[in-house]
mmCIF file with all atom_site columns, C-alpha atoms in Angstrom:
data_model
loop_
_atom_site.group_PDB
_atom_site.id
_atom_site.type_symbol
_atom_site.label_atom_id
_atom_site.label_alt_id
_atom_site.label_comp_id
_atom_site.label_asym_id
_atom_site.label_entity_id
_atom_site.label_seq_id
_atom_site.pdbx_PDB_ins_code
_atom_site.Cartn_x
_atom_site.Cartn_y
_atom_site.Cartn_z
_atom_site.occupancy
_atom_site.B_iso_or_equiv
_atom_site.pdbx_formal_charge
_atom_site.auth_seq_id
_atom_site.auth_comp_id
_atom_site.auth_asym_id
_atom_site.auth_atom_id
_atom_site.pdbx_PDB_model_num
ATOM 1   C CA . MET A 1 1   ? 33.841 18.179 -103.419 1.00 0.00 ? 1097 MET A CA 1
ATOM 2   C CA . ASN A 1 2   ? 35.112 20.454 -105.553 1.00 0.00 ? 1098 ASN A CA 1
ATOM 3   C CA . GLN A 1 3   ? 39.053 20.667 -104.851 1.00 0.00 ? 1099 GLN A CA 1
ATOM 4   C CA . LYS A 1 4   ? 40.347 23.630 -107.137 1.00 0.00 ? 1100 LYS A CA 1
ATOM 5   C CA . LEU A 1 5   ? 37.317 25.353 -105.717 1.00 0.00 ? 1101 LEU A CA 1
ATOM 6   C CA . CYS A 1 6   ? 36.521 24.278 -102.239 1.00 0.00 ? 1102 CYS A CA 1
ATOM 7   C CA . GLN A 1 7   ? 38.278 23.440 -98.777  1.00 0.00 ? 1103 GLN A CA 1
ATOM 8   C CA . THR A 1 8   ? 37.028 22.856 -96.046  1.00 0.00 ? 1104 THR A CA 1
ATOM 9   C CA . ILE A 1 9   ? 36.912 24.894 -92.445  1.00 0.00 ? 1105 ILE A CA 1
ATOM 10  C CA . SER A 1 10  ? 37.843 23.839 -89.019  1.00 0.00 ? 1106 SER A CA 1
ATOM 11  C CA . VAL A 1 11  ? 34.514 25.210 -86.765  1.00 0.00 ? 1107 VAL A CA 1
ATOM 12  C CA . ASP A 1 12  ? 35.721 23.258 -83.621  1.00 0.00 ? 1108 ASP A CA 1
ATOM 13  C CA . GLU A 1 13  ? 35.816 26.833 -81.897  1.00 0.00 ? 1109 GLU A CA 1
ATOM 14  C CA . ILE A 1 14  ? 32.381 27.065 -82.523  1.00 0.00 ? 1110 ILE A CA 1
ATOM 15  C CA . ARG A 1 15  ? 30.259 25.636 -79.375  1.00 0.00 ? 1111 ARG A CA 1
ATOM 16  C CA . ASP A 1 16  ? 26.853 24.934 -78.685  1.00 0.00 ? 1112 ASP A CA 1
ATOM 17  C CA . ASP A 1 17  ? 26.809 26.073 -75.120  1.00 0.00 ? 1113 ASP A CA 1
ATOM 18  C CA . ASP A 1 18  ? 28.532 29.108 -76.193  1.00 0.00 ? 1114 ASP A CA 1
ATOM 19  C CA . GLN A 1 19  ? 26.818 31.889 -78.100  1.00 0.00 ? 1115 GLN A CA 1
ATOM 20  C CA . SER A 1 20  ? 29.813 33.733 -78.562  1.00 0.00 ? 1116 SER A CA 1
ATOM 21  C CA . THR A 1 21  ? 32.155 31.118 -80.193  1.00 0.00 ? 1117 THR A CA 1
ATOM 22  C CA . LEU A 1 22  ? 30.036 31.618 -83.149  1.00 0.00 ? 1118 LEU A CA 1
ATOM 23  C CA . ILE A 1 23  ? 30.412 35.425 -83.297  1.00 0.00 ? 1119 ILE A CA 1
ATOM 24  C CA . ASN A 1 24  ? 33.967 35.781 -82.572  1.00 0.00 ? 1120 ASN A CA 1
ATOM 25  C CA . TRP A 1 25  ? 34.359 32.096 -85.527  1.00 0.00 ? 1121 TRP A CA 1
ATOM 26  C CA . LEU A 1 26  ? 32.038 34.422 -88.421  1.00 0.00 ? 1122 LEU A CA 1
ATOM 27  C CA . GLN A 1 27  ? 34.079 37.445 -87.691  1.00 0.00 ? 1123 GLN A CA 1
ATOM 28  C CA . LYS A 1 28  ? 37.591 35.846 -87.603  1.00 0.00 ? 1124 LYS A CA 1
ATOM 29  C CA . GLU A 1 29  ? 36.693 34.915 -90.591  1.00 0.00 ? 1125 GLU A CA 1
ATOM 30  C CA . ALA A 1 30  ? 35.402 37.938 -92.397  1.00 0.00 ? 1126 ALA A CA 1
ATOM 31  C CA . LYS A 1 31  ? 39.007 39.481 -91.173  1.00 0.00 ? 1127 LYS A CA 1
ATOM 32  C CA . GLU A 1 32  ? 40.942 36.758 -92.779  1.00 0.00 ? 1128 GLU A CA 1
ATOM 33  C CA . TYR A 1 33  ? 38.832 36.663 -96.517  1.00 0.00 ? 1129 TYR A CA 1
ATOM 34  C CA . GLN A 1 34  ? 38.500 40.045 -95.979  1.00 0.00 ? 1130 GLN A CA 1
ATOM 35  C CA . PHE A 1 35  ? 34.228 39.293 -96.623  1.00 0.00 ? 1131 PHE A CA 1
ATOM 36  C CA . LYS A 1 36  ? 32.042 42.456 -96.138  1.00 0.00 ? 1132 LYS A CA 1
ATOM 37  C CA . TYR A 1 37  ? 28.182 39.973 -95.669  1.00 0.00 ? 1133 TYR A CA 1
ATOM 38  C CA . LEU A 1 38  ? 26.414 37.957 -94.170  1.00 0.00 ? 1134 LEU A CA 1
ATOM 39  C CA . LEU A 1 39  ? 23.166 35.433 -95.099  1.00 0.00 ? 1135 LEU A CA 1
ATOM 40  C CA . ALA A 1 40  ? 21.714 33.433 -92.654  1.00 0.00 ? 1136 ALA A CA 1
ATOM 41  C CA . TYR A 1 41  ? 18.720 31.038 -92.715  1.00 0.00 ? 1137 TYR A CA 1
ATOM 42  C CA . ALA A 1 42  ? 17.553 30.794 -88.986  1.00 0.00 ? 1138 ALA A CA 1
ATOM 43  C CA . GLU A 1 43  ? 14.460 28.089 -87.820  1.00 0.00 ? 1139 GLU A CA 1
ATOM 44  C CA . ASP A 1 44  ? 12.202 31.786 -87.434  1.00 0.00 ? 1140 ASP A CA 1
ATOM 45  C CA . GLY A 1 45  ? 13.748 33.959 -90.770  1.00 0.00 ? 1141 GLY A CA 1
ATOM 46  C CA . ILE A 1 46  ? 15.954 34.633 -92.739  1.00 0.00 ? 1142 ILE A CA 1
ATOM 47  C CA . ILE A 1 47  ? 19.256 37.371 -91.451  1.00 0.00 ? 1143 ILE A CA 1
ATOM 48  C CA . TRP A 1 48  ? 21.074 39.701 -93.298  1.00 0.00 ? 1144 TRP A CA 1
ATOM 49  C CA . GLY A 1 49  ? 24.256 41.520 -91.578  1.00 0.00 ? 1145 GLY A CA 1
ATOM 50  C CA . HIS A 1 50  ? 27.583 43.196 -92.548  1.00 0.00 ? 1146 HIS A CA 1
ATOM 51  C CA . PHE A 1 51  ? 31.430 43.232 -91.389  1.00 0.00 ? 1147 PHE A CA 1
ATOM 52  C CA . ASP A 1 52  ? 32.387 46.689 -90.008  1.00 0.00 ? 1148 ASP A CA 1
ATOM 53  C CA . GLU A 1 53  ? 36.083 46.900 -91.590  1.00 0.00 ? 1149 GLU A CA 1
ATOM 54  C CA . ASP A 1 54  ? 36.274 49.949 -89.060  1.00 0.00 ? 1150 ASP A CA 1
ATOM 55  C CA . GLU A 1 55  ? 35.242 47.510 -86.000  1.00 0.00 ? 1151 GLU A CA 1
ATOM 56  C CA . ASN A 1 56  ? 37.552 44.605 -86.855  1.00 0.00 ? 1152 ASN A CA 1
ATOM 57  C CA . TYR A 1 57  ? 34.861 43.052 -88.754  1.00 0.00 ? 1153 TYR A CA 1
ATOM 58  C CA . LYS A 1 58  ? 32.043 43.852 -85.905  1.00 0.00 ? 1154 LYS A CA 1
ATOM 59  C CA . ILE A 1 59  ? 28.818 41.914 -87.204  1.00 0.00 ? 1155 ILE A CA 1
ATOM 60  C CA . ILE A 1 60  ? 25.826 44.464 -87.499  1.00 0.00 ? 1156 ILE A CA 1
ATOM 61  C CA . THR A 1 61  ? 22.508 42.552 -88.229  1.00 0.00 ? 1157 THR A CA 1
ATOM 62  C CA . ALA A 1 62  ? 19.656 43.950 -88.919  1.00 0.00 ? 1158 ALA A CA 1
ATOM 63  C CA . ASP A 1 63  ? 17.552 43.295 -85.794  1.00 0.00 ? 1159 ASP A CA 1
ATOM 64  C CA . ILE A 1 64  ? 20.081 45.062 -83.946  1.00 0.00 ? 1160 ILE A CA 1
ATOM 65  C CA . VAL A 1 65  ? 20.203 48.196 -86.606  1.00 0.00 ? 1161 VAL A CA 1
ATOM 66  C CA . PHE A 1 66  ? 16.093 48.508 -86.744  1.00 0.00 ? 1162 PHE A CA 1
ATOM 67  C CA . HIS A 1 67  ? 13.824 48.103 -83.405  1.00 0.00 ? 1163 HIS A CA 1
ATOM 68  C CA . LYS A 1 68  ? 10.475 46.285 -83.558  1.00 0.00 ? 1164 LYS A CA 1
ATOM 69  C CA . ASN A 1 69  ? 9.259  49.201 -81.388  1.00 0.00 ? 1165 ASN A CA 1
ATOM 70  C CA . ASN A 1 70  ? 11.020 51.481 -84.334  1.00 0.00 ? 1166 ASN A CA 1
ATOM 71  C CA . PHE A 1 71  ? 9.886  50.614 -87.257  1.00 0.00 ? 1167 PHE A CA 1
ATOM 72  C CA . ALA A 1 72  ? 6.735  48.012 -86.779  1.00 0.00 ? 1168 ALA A CA 1
ATOM 73  C CA . VAL A 1 73  ? 9.402  44.398 -87.467  1.00 0.00 ? 1169 VAL A CA 1
ATOM 74  C CA . ASP A 1 74  ? 11.146 41.278 -86.038  1.00 0.00 ? 1170 ASP A CA 1
ATOM 75  C CA . PHE A 1 75  ? 13.909 40.662 -87.842  1.00 0.00 ? 1171 PHE A CA 1
ATOM 76  C CA . ALA A 1 76  ? 15.042 36.780 -86.059  1.00 0.00 ? 1172 ALA A CA 1
ATOM 77  C CA . ASN A 1 77  ? 18.369 36.915 -84.533  1.00 0.00 ? 1173 ASN A CA 1
ATOM 78  C CA . LEU A 1 78  ? 22.317 35.674 -85.484  1.00 0.00 ? 1174 LEU A CA 1
ATOM 79  C CA . ARG A 1 79  ? 21.367 32.425 -82.709  1.00 0.00 ? 1175 ARG A CA 1
ATOM 80  C CA . LEU A 1 80  ? 23.515 28.667 -82.199  1.00 0.00 ? 1176 LEU A CA 1
ATOM 81  C CA . LEU A 1 81  ? 19.708 27.797 -81.279  1.00 0.00 ? 1177 LEU A CA 1
ATOM 82  C CA . THR A 1 82  ? 17.910 28.519 -84.560  1.00 0.00 ? 1178 THR A CA 1
ATOM 83  C CA . LEU A 1 83  ? 20.481 28.909 -86.839  1.00 0.00 ? 1179 LEU A CA 1
ATOM 84  C CA . GLN A 1 84  ? 20.326 26.566 -89.681  1.00 0.00 ? 1180 GLN A CA 1
ATOM 85  C CA . GLN A 1 85  ? 22.802 27.741 -91.790  1.00 0.00 ? 1181 GLN A CA 1
ATOM 86  C CA . CYS A 1 86  ? 25.257 30.557 -92.449  1.00 0.00 ? 1182 CYS A CA 1
ATOM 87  C CA . ARG A 1 87  ? 27.319 32.566 -95.605  1.00 0.00 ? 1183 ARG A CA 1
ATOM 88  C CA . ILE A 1 88  ? 29.939 35.049 -95.030  1.00 0.00 ? 1184 ILE A CA 1
ATOM 89  C CA . PHE A 1 89  ? 30.705 36.573 -98.476  1.00 0.00 ? 1185 PHE A CA 1
ATOM 90  C CA . GLY A 1 90  ? 32.438 38.580 -100.659 1.00 0.00 ? 1186 GLY A CA 1
ATOM 91  C CA . GLU A 1 91  ? 34.519 39.376 -103.316 1.00 0.00 ? 1187 GLU A CA 1
ATOM 92  C CA . ASN A 1 92  ? 37.476 37.294 -102.402 1.00 0.00 ? 1188 ASN A CA 1
ATOM 93  C CA . GLY A 1 93  ? 34.990 34.034 -102.022 1.00 0.00 ? 1189 GLY A CA 1
ATOM 94  C CA . GLU A 1 94  ? 32.364 32.585 -99.849  1.00 0.00 ? 1190 GLU A CA 1
ATOM 95  C CA . ILE A 1 95  ? 32.587 30.272 -96.528  1.00 0.00 ? 1191 ILE A CA 1
ATOM 96  C CA . LEU A 1 96  ? 29.138 28.146 -96.157  1.00 0.00 ? 1192 LEU A CA 1
ATOM 97  C CA . LEU A 1 97  ? 28.524 27.326 -92.202  1.00 0.00 ? 1193 LEU A CA 1
ATOM 98  C CA . TRP A 1 98  ? 25.813 24.628 -91.568  1.00 0.00 ? 1194 TRP A CA 1
ATOM 99  C CA . LYS A 1 99  ? 24.732 21.688 -89.054  1.00 0.00 ? 1195 LYS A CA 1
ATOM 100 C CA . SER A 1 100 ? 24.240 17.867 -90.192  1.00 0.00 ? 1196 SER A CA 1
ATOM 101 C CA . HIS A 1 101 ? 23.114 15.436 -87.908  1.00 0.00 ? 1197 HIS A CA 1
ATOM 102 C CA . LYS A 1 102 ? 24.379 17.629 -84.748  1.00 0.00 ? 1198 LYS A CA 1
ATOM 103 C CA . ASN A 1 103 ? 27.650 18.803 -86.004  1.00 0.00 ? 1199 ASN A CA 1
ATOM 104 C CA . TRP A 1 104 ? 28.821 21.931 -88.196  1.00 0.00 ? 1200 TRP A CA 1
ATOM 105 C CA . GLN A 1 105 ? 31.078 22.384 -91.146  1.00 0.00 ? 1201 GLN A CA 1
ATOM 106 C CA . ALA A 1 106 ? 32.071 24.592 -93.058  1.00 0.00 ? 1202 ALA A CA 1
ATOM 107 C CA . ARG A 1 107 ? 33.857 25.088 -96.540  1.00 0.00 ? 1203 ARG A CA 1
ATOM 108 C CA . LEU A 1 108 ? 35.592 27.850 -98.391  1.00 0.00 ? 1204 LEU A CA 1
ATOM 109 C CA . ILE A 1 109 ? 34.653 28.234 -102.266 1.00 0.00 ? 1205 ILE A CA 1
ATOM 110 C CA . LYS A 1 110 ? 37.497 30.544 -104.069 1.00 0.00 ? 1206 LYS A CA 1
ATOM 111 C CA . ASP A 1 111 ? 37.189 31.270 -107.291 1.00 0.00 ? 1207 ASP A CA 1
ATOM 112 C CA . ASN A 1 112 ? 39.705 29.826 -109.911 1.00 0.00 ? 1208 ASN A CA 1
ATOM 113 C CA . PRO A 1 113 ? 40.779 30.804 -112.989 1.00 0.00 ? 1209 PRO A CA 1
ATOM 114 C CA . SER A 1 114 ? 40.825 27.639 -114.548 1.00 0.00 ? 1210 SER A CA 1
ATOM 115 C CA . ILE A 1 115 ? 37.352 27.179 -113.891 1.00 0.00 ? 1211 ILE A CA 1
ATOM 116 C CA . GLU A 1 116 ? 34.503 28.873 -116.177 1.00 0.00 ? 1212 GLU A CA 1
ATOM 117 C CA . TYR A 1 117 ? 31.638 31.036 -113.898 1.00 0.00 ? 1213 TYR A CA 1
ATOM 118 C CA . ILE A 1 118 ? 28.376 32.700 -115.258 1.00 0.00 ? 1214 ILE A CA 1
ATOM 119 C CA . HIS A 1 119 ? 26.982 35.888 -113.039 1.00 0.00 ? 1215 HIS A CA 1
ATOM 120 C CA . GLU A 1 120 ? 23.704 36.183 -112.516 1.00 0.00 ? 1216 GLU A CA 1
ATOM 121 C CA . GLU A 1 121 ? 22.094 39.057 -110.666 1.00 0.00 ? 1217 GLU A CA 1
ATOM 122 C CA . GLN A 1 122 ? 19.319 38.081 -108.429 1.00 0.00 ? 1218 GLN A CA 1
ATOM 123 C CA . ILE A 1 123 ? 16.203 40.362 -107.941 1.00 0.00 ? 1219 ILE A CA 1
ATOM 124 C CA . LEU A 1 124 ? 15.332 41.224 -104.686 1.00 0.00 ? 1220 LEU A CA 1
ATOM 125 C CA . TRP A 1 125 ? 12.369 42.199 -102.507 1.00 0.00 ? 1221 TRP A CA 1
ATOM 126 C CA . GLY A 1 126 ? 12.179 46.372 -102.325 1.00 0.00 ? 1222 GLY A CA 1
ATOM 127 C CA . THR A 1 127 ? 10.158 48.489 -103.789 1.00 0.00 ? 1223 THR A CA 1
ATOM 128 C CA . GLN A 1 128 ? 10.483 51.592 -101.370 1.00 0.00 ? 1224 GLN A CA 1
ATOM 129 C CA . ILE A 1 129 ? 12.237 52.837 -98.616  1.00 0.00 ? 1225 ILE A CA 1
ATOM 130 C CA . GLU A 1 130 ? 10.649 52.513 -94.923  1.00 0.00 ? 1226 GLU A CA 1
ATOM 131 C CA . LYS A 1 131 ? 10.596 55.114 -92.121  1.00 0.00 ? 1227 LYS A CA 1
ATOM 132 C CA . GLY A 1 132 ? 10.107 54.539 -88.392  1.00 0.00 ? 1228 GLY A CA 1
ATOM 133 C CA . LYS A 1 133 ? 6.776  55.320 -87.383  1.00 0.00 ? 1229 LYS A CA 1
ATOM 134 C CA . ASN A 1 134 ? 8.350  58.420 -86.013  1.00 0.00 ? 1230 ASN A CA 1
ATOM 135 C CA . GLY A 1 135 ? 9.710  59.749 -89.048  1.00 0.00 ? 1231 GLY A CA 1
ATOM 136 C CA . GLU A 1 136 ? 12.892 57.314 -88.461  1.00 0.00 ? 1232 GLU A CA 1
ATOM 137 C CA . ASP A 1 137 ? 15.070 57.449 -91.285  1.00 0.00 ? 1233 ASP A CA 1
ATOM 138 C CA . GLY A 1 138 ? 14.965 53.785 -93.298  1.00 0.00 ? 1234 GLY A CA 1
ATOM 139 C CA . GLU A 1 139 ? 18.964 53.862 -94.401  1.00 0.00 ? 1235 GLU A CA 1
ATOM 140 C CA . LYS A 1 140 ? 21.038 53.396 -91.393  1.00 0.00 ? 1236 LYS A CA 1
ATOM 141 C CA . HIS A 1 141 ? 24.037 51.926 -89.920  1.00 0.00 ? 1237 HIS A CA 1
ATOM 142 C CA . GLY A 1 142 ? 25.439 50.094 -93.819  1.00 0.00 ? 1238 GLY A CA 1
ATOM 143 C CA . PHE A 1 143 ? 21.671 48.858 -93.677  1.00 0.00 ? 1239 PHE A CA 1
ATOM 144 C CA . THR A 1 144 ? 18.062 50.300 -95.901  1.00 0.00 ? 1240 THR A CA 1
ATOM 145 C CA . LEU A 1 145 ? 14.911 48.940 -94.566  1.00 0.00 ? 1241 LEU A CA 1
ATOM 146 C CA . LEU A 1 146 ? 12.959 48.081 -97.747  1.00 0.00 ? 1242 LEU A CA 1
ATOM 147 C CA . SER A 1 147 ? 9.237  47.092 -98.144  1.00 0.00 ? 1243 SER A CA 1
ATOM 148 C CA . ASP A 1 148 ? 7.719  45.922 -100.820 1.00 0.00 ? 1244 ASP A CA 1
ATOM 149 C CA . GLY A 1 149 ? 4.188  46.263 -103.156 1.00 0.00 ? 1245 GLY A CA 1
ATOM 150 C CA . SER A 1 150 ? 1.168  46.810 -101.430 1.00 0.00 ? 1246 SER A CA 1
ATOM 151 C CA . GLN A 1 151 ? 1.455  44.178 -98.613  1.00 0.00 ? 1247 GLN A CA 1
ATOM 152 C CA . GLY A 1 152 ? 3.981  45.629 -97.127  1.00 0.00 ? 1248 GLY A CA 1
ATOM 153 C CA . LEU A 1 153 ? 6.952  43.161 -97.033  1.00 0.00 ? 1249 LEU A CA 1
ATOM 154 C CA . LYS A 1 154 ? 10.028 44.403 -95.489  1.00 0.00 ? 1250 LYS A CA 1
ATOM 155 C CA . HIS A 1 155 ? 13.242 43.008 -94.802  1.00 0.00 ? 1251 HIS A CA 1
ATOM 156 C CA . ALA A 1 156 ? 16.890 44.841 -94.505  1.00 0.00 ? 1252 ALA A CA 1
ATOM 157 C CA . VAL A 1 157 ? 19.829 44.539 -97.204  1.00 0.00 ? 1253 VAL A CA 1
ATOM 158 C CA . PRO A 1 158 ? 22.827 45.591 -96.207  1.00 0.00 ? 1254 PRO A CA 1
ATOM 159 C CA . LEU A 1 159 ? 23.374 48.055 -99.201  1.00 0.00 ? 1255 LEU A CA 1
ATOM 160 C CA . THR A 1 160 ? 22.353 51.890 -98.862  1.00 0.00 ? 1256 THR A CA 1
ATOM 161 C CA . SER A 1 161 ? 22.511 54.873 -101.377 1.00 0.00 ? 1257 SER A CA 1
ATOM 162 C CA . LEU A 1 162 ? 19.758 53.562 -102.507 1.00 0.00 ? 1258 LEU A CA 1
ATOM 163 C CA . SER A 1 163 ? 16.821 56.803 -102.522 1.00 0.00 ? 1259 SER A CA 1
ATOM 164 C CA . SER A 1 164 ? 17.820 57.712 -106.279 1.00 0.00 ? 1260 SER A CA 1
ATOM 165 C CA . TYR A 1 165 ? 16.208 54.037 -107.283 1.00 0.00 ? 1261 TYR A CA 1
ATOM 166 C CA . PHE A 1 166 ? 12.923 54.243 -106.279 1.00 0.00 ? 1262 PHE A CA 1
ATOM 167 C CA . SER A 1 167 ? 10.035 56.860 -107.329 1.00 0.00 ? 1263 SER A CA 1
ATOM 168 C CA . PRO A 1 168 ? 9.969  59.829 -103.800 1.00 0.00 ? 1264 PRO A CA 1
ATOM 169 C CA . THR A 1 169 ? 6.559  60.505 -105.276 1.00 0.00 ? 1265 THR A CA 1
ATOM 170 C CA . ASP A 1 170 ? 4.917  56.974 -106.688 1.00 0.00 ? 1266 ASP A CA 1
ATOM 171 C CA . LYS A 1 171 ? 4.535  54.108 -104.723 1.00 0.00 ? 1267 LYS A CA 1
ATOM 172 C CA . LYS A 1 172 ? 2.940  52.176 -106.864 1.00 0.00 ? 1268 LYS A CA 1
ATOM 173 C CA . LYS A 1 173 ? 5.607  52.264 -109.303 1.00 0.00 ? 1269 LYS A CA 1
ATOM 174 C CA . LEU A 1 174 ? 7.138  47.933 -108.399 1.00 0.00 ? 1270 LEU A CA 1
ATOM 175 C CA . TYR A 1 175 ? 10.691 48.629 -109.381 1.00 0.00 ? 1271 TYR A CA 1
ATOM 176 C CA . ARG A 1 176 ? 13.484 46.566 -106.694 1.00 0.00 ? 1272 ARG A CA 1
ATOM 177 C CA . PRO A 1 177 ? 16.831 47.814 -108.002 1.00 0.00 ? 1273 PRO A CA 1
ATOM 178 C CA . VAL A 1 178 ? 18.797 45.554 -105.324 1.00 0.00 ? 1274 VAL A CA 1
ATOM 179 C CA . ARG A 1 179 ? 20.490 42.871 -106.911 1.00 0.00 ? 1275 ARG A CA 1
ATOM 180 C CA . LEU A 1 180 ? 22.309 40.008 -105.025 1.00 0.00 ? 1276 LEU A CA 1
ATOM 181 C CA . VAL A 1 181 ? 24.764 38.538 -107.180 1.00 0.00 ? 1277 VAL A CA 1
ATOM 182 C CA . ILE A 1 182 ? 25.929 35.246 -107.959 1.00 0.00 ? 1278 ILE A CA 1
ATOM 183 C CA . ASN A 1 183 ? 28.830 33.120 -109.154 1.00 0.00 ? 1279 ASN A CA 1
ATOM 184 C CA . HIS A 1 184 ? 27.611 29.731 -111.023 1.00 0.00 ? 1280 HIS A CA 1
ATOM 185 C CA . TYR A 1 185 ? 30.423 27.729 -111.790 1.00 0.00 ? 1281 TYR A CA 1
ATOM 186 C CA . ILE A 1 186 ? 30.072 24.901 -114.939 1.00 0.00 ? 1282 ILE A CA 1
ATOM 187 C CA . LYS A 1 187 ? 32.157 22.074 -115.599 1.00 0.00 ? 1283 LYS A CA 1
ATOM 188 C CA . TYR A 1 188 ? 31.411 19.955 -118.815 1.00 0.00 ? 1284 TYR A CA 1
ATOM 189 C CA . ASP A 1 189 ? 31.043 16.441 -119.838 1.00 0.00 ? 1285 ASP A CA 1
ATOM 190 C CA . ASP A 1 190 ? 34.026 14.765 -120.969 1.00 0.00 ? 1286 ASP A CA 1
ATOM 191 C CA . GLU A 1 191 ? 31.911 12.783 -122.944 1.00 0.00 ? 1287 GLU A CA 1
ATOM 192 C CA . THR A 1 192 ? 29.122 15.382 -124.175 1.00 0.00 ? 1288 THR A CA 1
ATOM 193 C CA . GLY A 1 193 ? 30.901 18.810 -123.435 1.00 0.00 ? 1289 GLY A CA 1
ATOM 194 C CA . ILE A 1 194 ? 27.341 19.388 -122.014 1.00 0.00 ? 1290 ILE A CA 1
ATOM 195 C CA . ALA A 1 195 ? 28.143 22.293 -119.898 1.00 0.00 ? 1291 ALA A CA 1
ATOM 196 C CA . ARG A 1 196 ? 26.266 22.444 -116.239 1.00 0.00 ? 1292 ARG A CA 1
ATOM 197 C CA . ILE A 1 197 ? 26.458 24.292 -113.002 1.00 0.00 ? 1293 ILE A CA 1
ATOM 198 C CA . PHE A 1 198 ? 28.074 22.104 -110.195 1.00 0.00 ? 1294 PHE A CA 1
ATOM 199 C CA . LEU A 1 199 ? 29.044 24.905 -107.629 1.00 0.00 ? 1295 LEU A CA 1
ATOM 200 C CA . SER A 1 200 ? 27.202 28.338 -106.519 1.00 0.00 ? 1296 SER A CA 1
ATOM 201 C CA . ARG A 1 201 ? 28.318 30.928 -104.268 1.00 0.00 ? 1297 ARG A CA 1
ATOM 202 C CA . LEU A 1 202 ? 26.930 34.477 -103.129 1.00 0.00 ? 1298 LEU A CA 1
ATOM 203 C CA . VAL A 1 203 ? 29.903 37.357 -104.414 1.00 0.00 ? 1299 VAL A CA 1
ATOM 204 C CA . SER A 1 204 ? 27.815 40.558 -103.394 1.00 0.00 ? 1300 SER A CA 1
ATOM 205 C CA . LEU A 1 205 ? 25.024 43.339 -103.140 1.00 0.00 ? 1301 LEU A CA 1
ATOM 206 C CA . LYS A 1 206 ? 24.806 46.127 -105.610 1.00 0.00 ? 1302 LYS A CA 1
ATOM 207 C CA . ALA A 1 207 ? 21.528 48.469 -107.009 1.00 0.00 ? 1303 ALA A CA 1
ATOM 208 C CA . LYS A 1 208 ? 20.807 48.507 -110.816 1.00 0.00 ? 1304 LYS A CA 1
ATOM 209 C CA . ALA A 1 209 ? 18.889 51.985 -111.976 1.00 0.00 ? 1305 ALA A CA 1
ATOM 210 C CA . GLY A 1 210 ? 16.112 50.929 -114.272 1.00 0.00 ? 1306 GLY A CA 1
ATOM 211 C CA . VAL A 1 211 ? 14.624 51.643 -117.763 1.00 0.00 ? 1307 VAL A CA 1
ATOM 212 C CA . LYS A 1 212 ? 13.454 54.838 -117.841 1.00 0.00 ? 1308 LYS A CA 1
#
């Protein structure tokens, strides 16, 4: 672990027999570092979430906002039982929580001015905004429900005000405006001078307009 960028975070508060300890820990860390987003991987799917600053950094996840009966989606829940790894992040840094040999571990990455990085904007699924079965708005509580292409693959990203990035009349236009911003940190070999990426972290979500 690169000491200039990373540091270990205590996870002593998290107990596998108490779901609330995970939620409380995530909210506490998000508040301390002013993180905005959550992206988790579980046995039953990917989980997007965000922290509500007005509610003392309360976690809101996509499964809470978009119910199966109204939106024909079945998003994974944030549960200790099925969680594999979880990232909470923002402009100030990223915390990664993961399980290794039945024990939880966590590390914090914060940018260091002395370490060079490159910026990547990774394109995410989503060519149109979805509505509910009865016309319910697909943009609510800080999320936008997106589907992709003719297969209609769906996910809900913690980003809003996206309607202007999509064609309101032509769903065949397969432009994907949502970007996941990533920092890749670079290290140079002492002998050859060759650069390589040795560490990466998530930074933010954004939307980017297509070329007209």
